[in-house]
Short mmCIF file of C-alpha atoms in Angstrom, two decimals:
data_model
loop_
_atom_site.label_atom_id
_atom_site.label_comp_id
_atom_site.label_asym_id
_atom_site.label_seq_id
_atom_site.Cartn_x
_atom_site.Cartn_y
_atom_site.Cartn_z
CA MET Q 125 31.09 -36.43 -69.60
CA LEU Q 126 33.95 -33.99 -69.13
CA SER Q 127 33.36 -30.82 -71.15
CA LEU Q 128 36.20 -28.62 -72.34
CA GLY Q 129 35.32 -26.11 -69.64
CA ASP Q 130 35.38 -28.82 -66.98
CA ALA Q 131 38.78 -30.00 -68.18
CA ILE Q 132 40.25 -26.50 -68.24
CA PHE Q 133 38.81 -25.18 -65.00
CA GLY Q 134 38.20 -28.41 -63.13
CA LEU Q 135 41.58 -29.99 -63.83
CA GLY Q 136 43.81 -27.39 -65.50
CA LEU Q 137 43.21 -24.72 -62.89
CA PRO Q 138 44.10 -26.99 -59.95
CA ALA Q 139 47.28 -28.01 -61.77
CA LEU Q 140 48.21 -24.37 -62.26
CA VAL Q 141 47.53 -23.59 -58.61
CA GLY Q 142 49.73 -26.48 -57.54
CA ILE Q 143 52.58 -25.35 -59.75
CA VAL Q 144 52.38 -21.73 -58.65
CA LEU Q 145 52.28 -22.56 -54.96
CA LEU Q 146 55.19 -24.95 -55.33
CA LEU Q 147 57.28 -22.31 -57.09
CA VAL Q 148 56.38 -19.57 -54.64
CA GLY Q 149 56.46 -21.53 -51.42
CA ARG Q 150 59.48 -23.80 -51.66
CA LYS Q 151 62.34 -23.08 -49.32
CA GLN Q 152 66.01 -23.66 -49.81
CA LEU Q 153 67.34 -26.48 -47.69
CA ASP Q 154 69.36 -25.40 -44.64
CA THR Q 155 73.06 -25.55 -45.63
CA ALA Q 156 74.03 -25.84 -41.97
CA VAL Q 157 72.59 -29.36 -42.11
CA GLN Q 158 74.37 -31.94 -44.25
CA GLN Q 159 73.69 -30.85 -47.82
CA PRO Q 160 71.69 -33.41 -49.76
CA ILE Q 161 73.38 -34.70 -52.86
CA PHE Q 162 70.46 -34.05 -55.16
CA TRP Q 163 67.78 -31.93 -53.50
CA ARG Q 164 68.08 -28.18 -53.13
CA TYR Q 165 64.63 -27.15 -51.85
CA THR Q 166 61.85 -28.37 -49.62
CA ALA Q 167 58.11 -27.72 -50.05
CA GLY Q 168 56.01 -29.46 -47.43
CA GLY Q 169 53.73 -26.63 -46.47
CA PRO Q 170 53.13 -25.33 -50.00
CA ALA Q 171 52.17 -28.85 -51.06
CA VAL Q 172 49.36 -28.91 -48.48
CA PHE Q 173 48.05 -25.54 -49.64
CA ALA Q 174 48.45 -26.56 -53.26
CA ILE Q 175 46.38 -29.72 -52.82
CA GLY Q 176 43.79 -28.08 -50.60
CA ILE Q 177 43.24 -24.91 -52.60
CA ALA Q 178 43.37 -26.80 -55.88
CA PHE Q 179 40.68 -29.19 -54.66
CA LEU Q 180 38.40 -26.35 -53.58
CA LEU Q 181 38.88 -24.52 -56.87
CA GLY Q 182 38.42 -27.65 -58.91
CA CYS Q 183 35.18 -28.55 -57.11
CA SER Q 184 33.88 -25.03 -57.61
CA ALA Q 185 34.73 -25.21 -61.30
CA LEU Q 186 32.86 -28.52 -61.58
CA ASN Q 187 29.81 -26.98 -59.86
CA ARG Q 188 30.36 -29.05 -56.77
CA THR Q 189 30.40 -26.28 -54.16
CA PRO Q 190 28.67 -27.57 -51.07
CA SER Q 191 25.18 -26.80 -49.94
CA LEU Q 192 24.39 -26.23 -46.29
CA PRO Q 193 23.54 -28.54 -44.76
CA PRO Q 194 25.72 -30.86 -46.86
CA LYS Q 195 23.64 -33.14 -49.07
CA ASP Q 196 26.36 -34.98 -50.95
CA ALA Q 197 29.50 -36.83 -49.92
CA THR Q 198 31.69 -34.37 -51.87
CA ASP Q 199 30.13 -31.53 -49.86
CA TRP Q 200 31.62 -33.02 -46.70
CA LEU Q 201 35.05 -33.36 -48.32
CA TYR Q 202 34.92 -29.76 -49.49
CA LEU Q 203 34.06 -28.49 -46.01
CA ALA Q 204 36.70 -30.69 -44.39
CA ALA Q 205 39.37 -29.44 -46.81
CA MET Q 206 38.29 -25.88 -45.98
CA ALA Q 207 38.71 -26.65 -42.28
CA MET Q 208 42.13 -28.22 -42.78
CA LEU Q 209 43.66 -25.26 -44.62
CA PRO Q 210 43.61 -22.76 -41.72
CA LEU Q 211 45.06 -25.47 -39.49
CA ALA Q 212 47.79 -26.00 -42.09
CA ALA Q 213 48.51 -22.28 -41.96
CA ILE Q 214 48.77 -22.38 -38.17
CA HIS Q 215 51.00 -25.43 -38.41
CA GLN Q 216 53.26 -23.84 -41.00
CA PHE Q 217 53.60 -20.31 -39.65
CA VAL Q 218 52.63 -20.28 -35.97
CA TRP Q 219 53.07 -23.63 -34.26
CA ARG Q 220 55.24 -26.26 -35.91
CA SER Q 221 53.97 -29.07 -33.73
CA ARG Q 222 53.59 -32.42 -35.40
CA TRP Q 223 51.18 -33.75 -32.72
CA PHE Q 224 48.93 -30.66 -33.05
CA TRP Q 225 48.76 -31.09 -36.82
CA HIS Q 226 47.96 -34.79 -36.65
CA VAL Q 227 45.44 -34.59 -33.82
CA ALA Q 228 43.61 -31.74 -35.54
CA CYS Q 229 43.61 -33.55 -38.88
CA LEU Q 230 42.38 -36.79 -37.36
CA LEU Q 231 39.50 -34.89 -35.77
CA ILE Q 232 38.61 -33.34 -39.11
CA LEU Q 233 38.83 -36.78 -40.72
CA ALA Q 234 36.39 -38.09 -38.11
CA GLY Q 235 33.99 -35.26 -38.90
CA ALA Q 236 34.19 -35.83 -42.64
CA ILE Q 237 33.74 -39.60 -42.37
CA GLY Q 238 30.87 -39.17 -39.93
CA GLY Q 239 29.27 -36.65 -42.25
CA ILE Q 240 29.51 -38.91 -45.29
CA ILE Q 241 28.09 -41.88 -43.41
CA SER Q 242 25.28 -39.75 -41.97
CA LEU Q 243 23.99 -39.37 -45.54
CA LEU Q 244 23.10 -43.06 -45.70
CA PRO Q 245 19.34 -43.58 -45.61
CA VAL Q 246 17.67 -44.56 -42.33
CA GLU Q 247 15.56 -47.09 -44.26
CA THR Q 248 18.57 -49.34 -44.81
CA TRP Q 249 21.13 -48.27 -42.19
CA THR Q 250 20.56 -48.32 -38.45
CA VAL Q 251 22.31 -45.84 -36.19
CA ALA Q 252 24.44 -48.63 -34.73
CA GLN Q 253 25.57 -49.69 -38.20
CA LYS Q 254 26.51 -46.13 -39.08
CA ILE Q 255 28.53 -45.70 -35.89
CA ILE Q 256 30.39 -48.96 -36.44
CA TRP Q 257 31.14 -48.06 -40.05
CA ALA Q 258 32.28 -44.56 -39.15
CA GLY Q 259 34.55 -45.91 -36.44
CA GLY Q 260 36.06 -48.53 -38.70
CA CYS Q 261 36.65 -46.09 -41.54
CA TRP Q 262 38.23 -43.57 -39.19
CA LEU Q 263 40.61 -46.19 -37.82
CA ALA Q 264 41.62 -47.13 -41.36
CA ALA Q 265 42.11 -43.46 -42.25
CA ALA Q 266 44.17 -42.87 -39.11
CA ALA Q 267 46.33 -45.90 -39.89
CA VAL Q 268 47.12 -44.69 -43.41
CA THR Q 269 47.65 -41.09 -42.28
CA LEU Q 270 50.09 -42.02 -39.55
CA GLY Q 271 51.66 -44.73 -41.71
CA LEU Q 272 52.50 -42.16 -44.36
CA SER Q 273 53.41 -39.39 -41.93
CA PHE Q 274 55.93 -41.46 -40.02
CA LEU Q 275 57.54 -43.05 -43.06
CA PRO Q 276 61.27 -42.54 -42.47
CA SER Q 277 63.37 -40.94 -45.17
CA GLY Q 278 66.95 -39.88 -45.59
CA SER Q 279 67.25 -36.23 -46.39
CA ASN Q 280 70.66 -36.71 -47.93
CA ASP Q 281 69.45 -39.53 -50.12
CA PRO Q 282 69.21 -38.74 -53.82
CA SER Q 283 65.89 -40.53 -54.21
CA ASN Q 284 64.52 -39.16 -50.93
CA GLY Q 285 61.64 -41.27 -49.66
CA VAL Q 286 59.35 -38.32 -49.30
CA VAL Q 287 59.47 -37.57 -53.02
CA THR Q 288 58.81 -41.23 -53.63
CA GLY Q 289 55.85 -40.85 -51.30
CA ILE Q 290 54.27 -37.96 -53.11
CA THR Q 291 54.97 -39.64 -56.44
CA ALA Q 292 53.14 -42.71 -55.16
CA MET Q 293 50.24 -40.51 -54.05
CA ALA Q 294 50.03 -38.95 -57.51
CA LEU Q 295 49.97 -42.31 -59.29
CA VAL Q 296 47.57 -43.99 -56.89
CA SER Q 297 45.15 -41.06 -56.98
CA ALA Q 298 45.19 -41.14 -60.79
CA LEU Q 299 44.37 -44.86 -60.85
CA GLY Q 300 41.72 -44.30 -58.21
CA ALA Q 301 40.05 -41.49 -60.16
CA VAL Q 302 39.77 -43.64 -63.28
CA ALA Q 303 38.50 -46.61 -61.27
CA LEU Q 304 35.85 -44.36 -59.71
CA ALA Q 305 34.77 -43.02 -63.07
CA MET Q 306 34.39 -46.60 -64.32
CA SER Q 307 32.38 -47.55 -61.25
CA GLY Q 308 29.14 -45.86 -62.17
CA SER Q 309 29.73 -42.20 -61.34
CA GLN Q 310 31.46 -39.91 -63.78
CA VAL Q 311 31.00 -37.00 -61.39
CA TYR Q 312 32.89 -38.76 -58.63
CA GLY Q 313 35.60 -39.65 -61.12
CA GLN Q 314 35.88 -35.98 -62.13
CA VAL Q 315 36.14 -34.79 -58.54
CA ALA Q 316 38.66 -37.49 -57.69
CA ALA Q 317 40.70 -36.49 -60.76
CA ILE Q 318 41.39 -33.07 -59.24
CA LEU Q 319 43.92 -34.69 -56.90
CA PRO Q 320 46.18 -36.27 -59.55
CA ALA Q 321 45.67 -33.23 -61.78
CA THR Q 322 47.34 -31.22 -59.01
CA LEU Q 323 49.90 -33.76 -57.86
CA ILE Q 324 51.31 -34.97 -61.17
CA PRO Q 325 52.54 -31.57 -62.42
CA VAL Q 326 53.81 -30.80 -58.91
CA VAL Q 327 55.80 -34.04 -58.82
CA LEU Q 328 57.26 -33.50 -62.29
CA LEU Q 329 58.23 -29.95 -61.41
CA ALA Q 330 59.67 -31.11 -58.10
CA PHE Q 331 62.06 -33.45 -59.85
CA ALA Q 332 62.99 -30.74 -62.35
CA LEU Q 333 63.57 -28.16 -59.63
CA ARG Q 334 65.12 -30.61 -57.14
CA THR Q 335 62.45 -29.93 -54.55
CA THR Q 336 61.55 -32.44 -51.87
CA PHE Q 337 58.45 -32.61 -49.64
CA GLN Q 338 57.62 -33.09 -45.99
CA LEU Q 339 55.27 -36.05 -46.14
CA PRO Q 340 53.80 -35.57 -42.65
CA ASP Q 341 52.36 -32.26 -43.85
CA VAL Q 342 50.73 -33.71 -46.95
CA ALA Q 343 49.52 -37.09 -45.76
CA PRO Q 344 46.38 -36.06 -43.78
CA LEU Q 345 44.94 -33.99 -46.62
CA PHE Q 346 45.70 -36.71 -49.14
CA VAL Q 347 43.97 -39.32 -46.97
CA LEU Q 348 40.97 -37.03 -46.50
CA LEU Q 349 40.45 -36.36 -50.19
CA PHE Q 350 41.54 -39.67 -51.71
CA GLY Q 351 40.09 -41.85 -48.98
CA GLY Q 352 36.93 -39.76 -48.83
CA MET Q 353 36.30 -40.20 -52.54
CA LEU Q 354 36.90 -43.96 -52.31
CA LEU Q 355 34.48 -44.21 -49.37
CA SER Q 356 31.89 -42.20 -51.30
CA GLY Q 357 32.37 -44.35 -54.36
CA TYR Q 358 31.85 -47.51 -52.34
CA LEU Q 359 28.81 -46.24 -50.43
CA PHE Q 360 27.00 -44.37 -53.19
CA ALA Q 361 28.40 -45.56 -56.52
CA GLU Q 362 29.46 -49.07 -57.58
CA LEU Q 363 33.10 -49.12 -56.46
CA THR Q 364 33.64 -52.54 -54.97
CA ALA Q 365 34.97 -53.02 -51.45
CA VAL Q 366 38.00 -54.91 -52.78
CA ASN Q 367 38.95 -52.10 -55.15
CA ALA Q 368 38.39 -49.43 -52.52
CA LEU Q 369 40.55 -51.21 -49.95
CA LEU Q 370 43.33 -52.05 -52.43
CA LEU Q 371 43.53 -48.44 -53.59
CA PHE Q 372 43.27 -46.92 -50.13
CA PHE Q 373 45.95 -49.05 -48.47
CA SER Q 374 48.34 -49.21 -51.45
CA PRO Q 375 50.39 -46.13 -50.35
CA LEU Q 376 51.39 -48.06 -47.22
CA MET Q 377 53.43 -50.32 -49.51
CA LEU Q 378 56.04 -47.54 -49.37
CA TRP Q 379 57.13 -49.20 -46.15
CA VAL Q 380 58.81 -51.95 -48.21
CA GLY Q 381 61.64 -49.44 -48.38
CA ARG Q 382 62.36 -50.28 -44.74
CA ILE Q 383 63.06 -53.96 -45.47
CA PRO Q 384 66.82 -54.31 -44.79
CA ALA Q 385 67.63 -55.81 -48.20
CA ILE Q 386 65.87 -52.93 -49.95
CA ARG Q 387 66.98 -50.23 -47.53
CA ASN Q 388 70.62 -50.91 -48.38
CA LEU Q 389 70.08 -50.40 -52.10
CA ASN Q 390 70.90 -47.26 -54.01
CA GLY Q 391 68.35 -44.52 -53.37
CA TRP Q 392 66.87 -44.49 -56.87
CA GLN Q 393 66.61 -48.30 -56.87
CA ARG Q 394 64.88 -48.24 -53.53
CA GLY Q 395 62.48 -45.56 -54.73
CA ALA Q 396 61.66 -47.55 -57.86
CA ILE Q 397 60.92 -50.68 -55.81
CA GLN Q 398 58.71 -48.65 -53.47
CA ILE Q 399 56.74 -47.20 -56.38
CA LEU Q 400 56.37 -50.66 -57.91
CA ALA Q 401 55.16 -52.03 -54.58
CA VAL Q 402 52.52 -49.30 -54.40
CA LEU Q 403 51.44 -49.86 -58.00
CA ILE Q 404 50.82 -53.58 -57.51
CA PRO Q 405 47.68 -53.37 -55.35
CA SER Q 406 46.46 -50.16 -56.97
CA GLY Q 407 47.09 -51.64 -60.40
CA ILE Q 408 45.11 -54.75 -59.47
CA ALA Q 409 42.20 -52.56 -58.33
CA PHE Q 410 42.37 -50.55 -61.54
CA GLY Q 411 42.50 -53.74 -63.59
CA LEU Q 412 39.48 -55.21 -61.84
CA ALA Q 413 37.47 -52.02 -62.37
CA LEU Q 414 38.52 -51.86 -66.02
CA HIS Q 415 37.63 -55.51 -66.58
CA LYS Q 416 34.13 -55.05 -65.16
CA PHE Q 417 33.66 -51.82 -67.08
CA LEU Q 418 34.61 -53.40 -70.41
CA ILE Q 419 32.29 -56.36 -69.81
CA ASP Q 420 29.38 -54.06 -68.96
CA MET Q 421 30.02 -51.82 -71.94
CA ALA Q 422 30.21 -54.80 -74.29
CA ALA Q 423 26.85 -56.04 -73.00
CA ALA Q 424 24.99 -52.83 -73.77
CA PRO Q 425 25.97 -49.34 -74.89
CA GLU Q 426 25.84 -46.39 -72.52
CA PHE Q 427 23.80 -43.29 -73.19
CA MET Z 913 -42.43 -52.95 -27.96
CA ARG Z 914 -40.38 -55.66 -26.43
CA PHE Z 915 -36.77 -55.13 -25.48
CA ARG Z 916 -35.64 -57.63 -28.08
CA ASP Z 917 -37.35 -55.71 -30.90
CA LEU Z 918 -35.87 -52.43 -29.69
CA PHE Z 919 -32.43 -54.02 -29.60
CA PHE Z 920 -32.64 -55.19 -33.19
CA ILE Z 921 -33.88 -51.79 -34.40
CA VAL Z 922 -30.97 -50.01 -32.71
CA LEU Z 923 -28.51 -52.58 -34.01
CA SER Z 924 -29.81 -52.23 -37.57
CA GLY Z 925 -29.55 -48.48 -37.34
CA LEU Z 926 -25.94 -48.71 -36.17
CA LEU Z 927 -25.09 -51.07 -39.00
CA VAL Z 928 -26.59 -48.69 -41.54
CA VAL Z 929 -24.61 -45.77 -40.14
CA LEU Z 930 -21.39 -47.81 -40.16
CA ALA Z 931 -21.99 -48.96 -43.70
CA GLN Z 932 -22.49 -45.39 -44.85
CA ASN Z 933 -19.27 -44.27 -43.14
CA ASN Z 934 -17.34 -47.09 -44.75
CA ALA Z 935 -18.81 -46.26 -48.11
CA GLN Z 936 -17.56 -42.68 -47.80
CA ALA Z 937 -13.78 -43.45 -47.92
CA GLN Z 938 -12.24 -46.63 -49.18
CA THR Z 939 -8.50 -47.22 -49.13
CA TYR Z 940 -7.09 -49.20 -52.03
CA THR Z 941 -3.65 -50.77 -52.07
CA ILE Z 942 -1.66 -50.24 -55.24
CA ASP Z 943 -1.17 -53.44 -57.23
CA PRO Z 944 2.48 -53.29 -58.34
CA VAL Z 945 1.97 -55.86 -61.09
CA HIS Z 946 -0.73 -53.86 -62.85
CA SER Z 947 0.69 -50.42 -62.13
CA ALA Z 948 3.47 -48.63 -63.95
CA ALA Z 949 5.67 -45.58 -63.57
CA LEU Z 950 7.25 -44.60 -66.88
CA TYR Z 951 9.60 -41.78 -67.74
CA ARG Z 952 10.69 -40.16 -70.97
CA ALA Z 953 13.91 -38.18 -71.17
CA GLY Z 954 15.52 -36.48 -74.10
CA HIS Z 955 18.76 -37.78 -75.59
CA MET Z 956 21.12 -35.15 -76.99
CA GLY Z 957 18.26 -33.46 -78.80
CA MET Z 958 17.99 -36.42 -81.16
CA SER Z 959 15.40 -38.72 -79.68
CA HIS Z 960 13.52 -39.67 -76.56
CA SER Z 961 14.70 -42.33 -74.20
CA TRP Z 962 12.03 -44.27 -72.31
CA GLY Z 963 12.29 -46.28 -69.15
CA ARG Z 964 10.32 -47.35 -66.13
CA PHE Z 965 10.49 -47.93 -62.43
CA ASN Z 966 9.66 -51.55 -61.66
CA GLU Z 967 8.69 -51.20 -58.00
CA ILE Z 968 5.75 -49.00 -57.13
CA SER Z 969 3.63 -49.23 -54.00
CA GLY Z 970 1.29 -47.23 -51.84
CA THR Z 971 -2.36 -46.49 -51.34
CA VAL Z 972 -5.18 -44.57 -52.95
CA THR Z 973 -8.08 -43.42 -50.81
CA VAL Z 974 -11.36 -42.77 -52.60
CA ASP Z 975 -14.42 -41.08 -51.11
CA GLU Z 976 -17.35 -41.53 -53.47
CA GLN Z 977 -19.43 -39.00 -51.54
CA ASN Z 978 -16.84 -36.26 -51.44
CA GLN Z 979 -13.91 -36.55 -53.83
CA ALA Z 980 -12.07 -33.76 -52.07
CA ASN Z 981 -11.34 -36.38 -49.41
CA ASP Z 982 -9.47 -38.58 -51.90
CA ALA Z 983 -5.80 -39.14 -51.12
CA PHE Z 984 -2.77 -40.55 -52.86
CA ASP Z 985 0.29 -41.95 -51.12
CA ILE Z 986 2.71 -43.41 -53.66
CA THR Z 987 6.22 -44.73 -53.15
CA ILE Z 988 8.60 -45.75 -55.92
CA ASN Z 989 11.87 -47.59 -55.36
CA ALA Z 990 14.46 -45.37 -57.08
CA ALA Z 991 16.85 -48.28 -57.56
CA SER Z 992 14.21 -50.14 -59.60
CA ILE Z 993 14.80 -47.86 -62.58
CA ASP Z 994 14.94 -49.90 -65.78
CA SER Z 995 16.00 -48.28 -69.03
CA GLY Z 996 16.68 -51.54 -70.82
CA ALA Z 997 20.48 -51.18 -70.51
CA GLY Z 998 22.23 -52.40 -67.36
CA LYS Z 999 25.19 -50.01 -67.50
CA ARG Z 1000 22.87 -47.08 -68.08
CA ASP Z 1001 20.68 -48.15 -65.15
CA GLU Z 1002 23.81 -48.24 -62.99
CA HIS Z 1003 24.64 -44.69 -64.12
CA LEU Z 1004 21.10 -43.49 -63.49
CA ARG Z 1005 21.18 -44.95 -59.97
CA SER Z 1006 24.57 -43.31 -59.29
CA PRO Z 1007 25.21 -39.93 -57.63
CA ASP Z 1008 25.28 -38.47 -61.16
CA PHE Z 1009 21.47 -38.75 -61.30
CA LEU Z 1010 19.08 -40.38 -58.80
CA ASN Z 1011 21.73 -41.25 -56.17
CA ALA Z 1012 19.50 -44.18 -55.25
CA LYS Z 1013 21.71 -45.42 -52.43
CA GLN Z 1014 21.34 -42.11 -50.62
CA PHE Z 1015 17.75 -41.42 -51.67
CA PRO Z 1016 16.17 -44.86 -52.07
CA THR Z 1017 12.57 -43.75 -52.51
CA ILE Z 1018 10.59 -41.37 -54.68
CA THR Z 1019 7.35 -40.41 -52.99
CA PHE Z 1020 4.21 -38.48 -53.75
CA LYS Z 1021 1.78 -37.60 -50.99
CA SER Z 1022 -1.32 -35.66 -51.88
CA THR Z 1023 -2.43 -32.71 -49.81
CA SER Z 1024 -5.61 -31.76 -51.66
CA VAL Z 1025 -7.84 -33.14 -54.39
CA LYS Z 1026 -10.26 -31.19 -56.54
CA PRO Z 1027 -12.69 -32.86 -58.93
CA ILE Z 1028 -12.61 -31.27 -62.40
CA ASP Z 1029 -15.26 -33.43 -63.99
CA ALA Z 1030 -16.67 -36.94 -63.63
CA LYS Z 1031 -13.45 -38.53 -64.86
CA THR Z 1032 -10.73 -36.06 -63.85
CA LEU Z 1033 -9.22 -34.96 -60.60
CA GLU Z 1034 -6.74 -32.19 -59.93
CA VAL Z 1035 -4.39 -33.52 -57.27
CA THR Z 1036 -1.95 -31.34 -55.40
CA GLY Z 1037 0.73 -32.86 -53.27
CA THR Z 1038 4.40 -33.09 -52.45
CA LEU Z 1039 6.80 -34.94 -54.71
CA THR Z 1040 10.02 -35.97 -52.98
CA LEU Z 1041 12.76 -36.94 -55.41
CA HIS Z 1042 16.53 -37.01 -54.88
CA GLY Z 1043 16.03 -35.76 -51.34
CA VAL Z 1044 14.21 -32.62 -52.50
CA SER Z 1045 10.51 -32.03 -51.79
CA LYS Z 1046 8.52 -29.81 -54.14
CA PRO Z 1047 4.81 -29.11 -54.47
CA LEU Z 1048 3.26 -30.63 -57.55
CA THR Z 1049 -0.20 -30.40 -59.09
CA VAL Z 1050 -1.23 -33.02 -61.60
CA LYS Z 1051 -4.36 -34.05 -63.45
CA VAL Z 1052 -5.43 -37.60 -62.69
CA GLU Z 1053 -7.73 -39.47 -65.04
CA LYS Z 1054 -10.07 -42.07 -63.56
CA VAL Z 1055 -9.69 -44.95 -65.98
CA GLY Z 1056 -12.19 -47.35 -64.47
CA GLY Z 1057 -13.19 -49.46 -61.52
CA GLY Z 1058 -15.45 -52.20 -60.32
CA LYS Z 1059 -15.67 -55.60 -58.74
CA SER Z 1060 -12.49 -57.61 -59.12
CA GLN Z 1061 -12.43 -61.27 -60.15
CA MET Z 1062 -10.11 -61.82 -57.19
CA GLY Z 1063 -12.67 -60.37 -54.85
CA GLY Z 1064 -13.04 -56.86 -53.57
CA THR Z 1065 -13.06 -53.69 -55.66
CA THR Z 1066 -10.44 -52.39 -58.07
CA ILE Z 1067 -9.88 -48.89 -59.37
CA GLY Z 1068 -7.61 -47.58 -62.08
CA MET Z 1069 -6.14 -44.10 -62.44
CA GLU Z 1070 -3.50 -42.50 -64.61
CA SER Z 1071 -1.60 -39.25 -64.69
CA THR Z 1072 0.84 -37.70 -67.13
CA PHE Z 1073 2.97 -34.78 -66.03
CA GLN Z 1074 6.32 -33.16 -66.53
CA ILE Z 1075 9.04 -32.16 -64.08
CA LYS Z 1076 12.39 -30.42 -64.33
CA ARG Z 1077 15.08 -32.60 -62.85
CA SER Z 1078 17.12 -29.51 -61.92
CA ASP Z 1079 14.31 -28.56 -59.54
CA PHE Z 1080 15.26 -31.70 -57.65
CA ASP Z 1081 18.98 -30.94 -57.63
CA MET Z 1082 19.79 -33.26 -60.53
CA LYS Z 1083 21.87 -30.92 -62.65
CA ASN Z 1084 24.36 -33.31 -64.21
CA MET Z 1085 24.64 -33.63 -67.99
CA LEU Z 1086 21.87 -31.12 -68.70
CA GLN Z 1087 23.19 -30.57 -72.20
CA ALA Z 1088 23.08 -34.24 -73.12
CA ILE Z 1089 19.88 -35.05 -71.26
CA PRO Z 1090 17.50 -32.09 -71.14
CA ASP Z 1091 15.99 -30.82 -67.95
CA ASP Z 1092 12.38 -31.74 -68.75
CA VAL Z 1093 11.33 -35.29 -67.97
CA LEU Z 1094 7.87 -36.64 -68.78
CA LEU Z 1095 6.35 -39.03 -66.28
CA ILE Z 1096 3.37 -41.33 -66.72
CA VAL Z 1097 2.04 -43.01 -63.60
CA SER Z 1098 -0.65 -45.61 -64.13
CA LEU Z 1099 -2.17 -47.13 -61.02
CA GLU Z 1100 -4.38 -50.10 -60.41
CA ALA Z 1101 -5.36 -50.46 -56.79
CA GLY Z 1102 -7.65 -52.84 -55.01
CA ASN Z 1103 -9.21 -53.63 -51.69
CA LYS Z 1104 -10.44 -56.95 -50.37
#
């Protein structure tokens, strides 16, 4: 159960961190380039730090700081997020190389996935099975990371695909956190809720302050934290494979914005269709988890 | 004395020695149907909540001549927890508590046994729960034993002890479900 302290420090504090970093770190768009109609600022780098630092603070507030060696799946995610932040700093301030950022993040993803799968007991998982699973999960994570990072967007478009992208991330992560909490582990649900607790205020503020985001910067960390929690929920809690896959791949539905008939629509219309496309699979997953949860609760009360 | 007589004398002597050695330490296999592992946990300071683990296995070694040679090797399937409510069992198996998919077994392996009196043993060993191993000393009561109707010999033992779940890294919901958990392990073991 979420205590008042958990809600304030585990969710409220990450939200505050996200807001502060967005306000402090956003940069005015270059007026030498064609001025966007709607957007005035950009905040790709701050969004990475906001999500990463907020996650670390939220985990610490929920007493989920990792032990060494890591003994829990969330320990691996914590350490991987810690590893990603210095790389984000290098990427933002020293070497603005997209390939460096993605290669480094994919390596960290591999480490985190391998670490989570290494926790599976030897009594029921052979080494070969673990390797195959780790490889498959990494490929899926790489596909979603690159799929989100290379999503085209028009910077002079009022809706701006990248804001649609981060909005989709916020909504999907919220649905995922609730689905996780209903799938046997309240702790995993609480940890997963740190992500939407950070993203939702950031997205709302972004619209209010006309700030857009660089999705390639944000995507790897989102995939690490959101995908990592879904993997943990499937392996160690009762999140079903169907729900995990629907939630994890739903952000790729943003690519419907590239369909010619939709691409030619007004920016806000296109953004709305993209969000709806993302919400369909994630909503189905949420609905399935809710349905099972309600049936189980009707059968017998919880604690 | 003929060679044949000498042979039979030596053979008889060997058989007697072997019989004595066998009588010193007998290993009994735990009968899961007639054994039980129960737990009692508090519920919000209002009542106690009872449950059991349905799958228990292992061996008990008994040395009638020297009880210090007794040994206990018990394994419980963590996922077999049964509190009488399916959703609660799912929660108890989750990473919030036992994390049964990551730590599928609860084990106790004795390292030393000290007889207290004719019916009681003090058993020291290592309890491994939730991936954490801690030394544990418990008093074990010898309930009974004898020839089994199924053949072989059966023994019965029981122990009641308390642990703190936070000692085993289970620190979730300590306000709702207190740290102290009472455990009752009742074993019936046989050999054939």
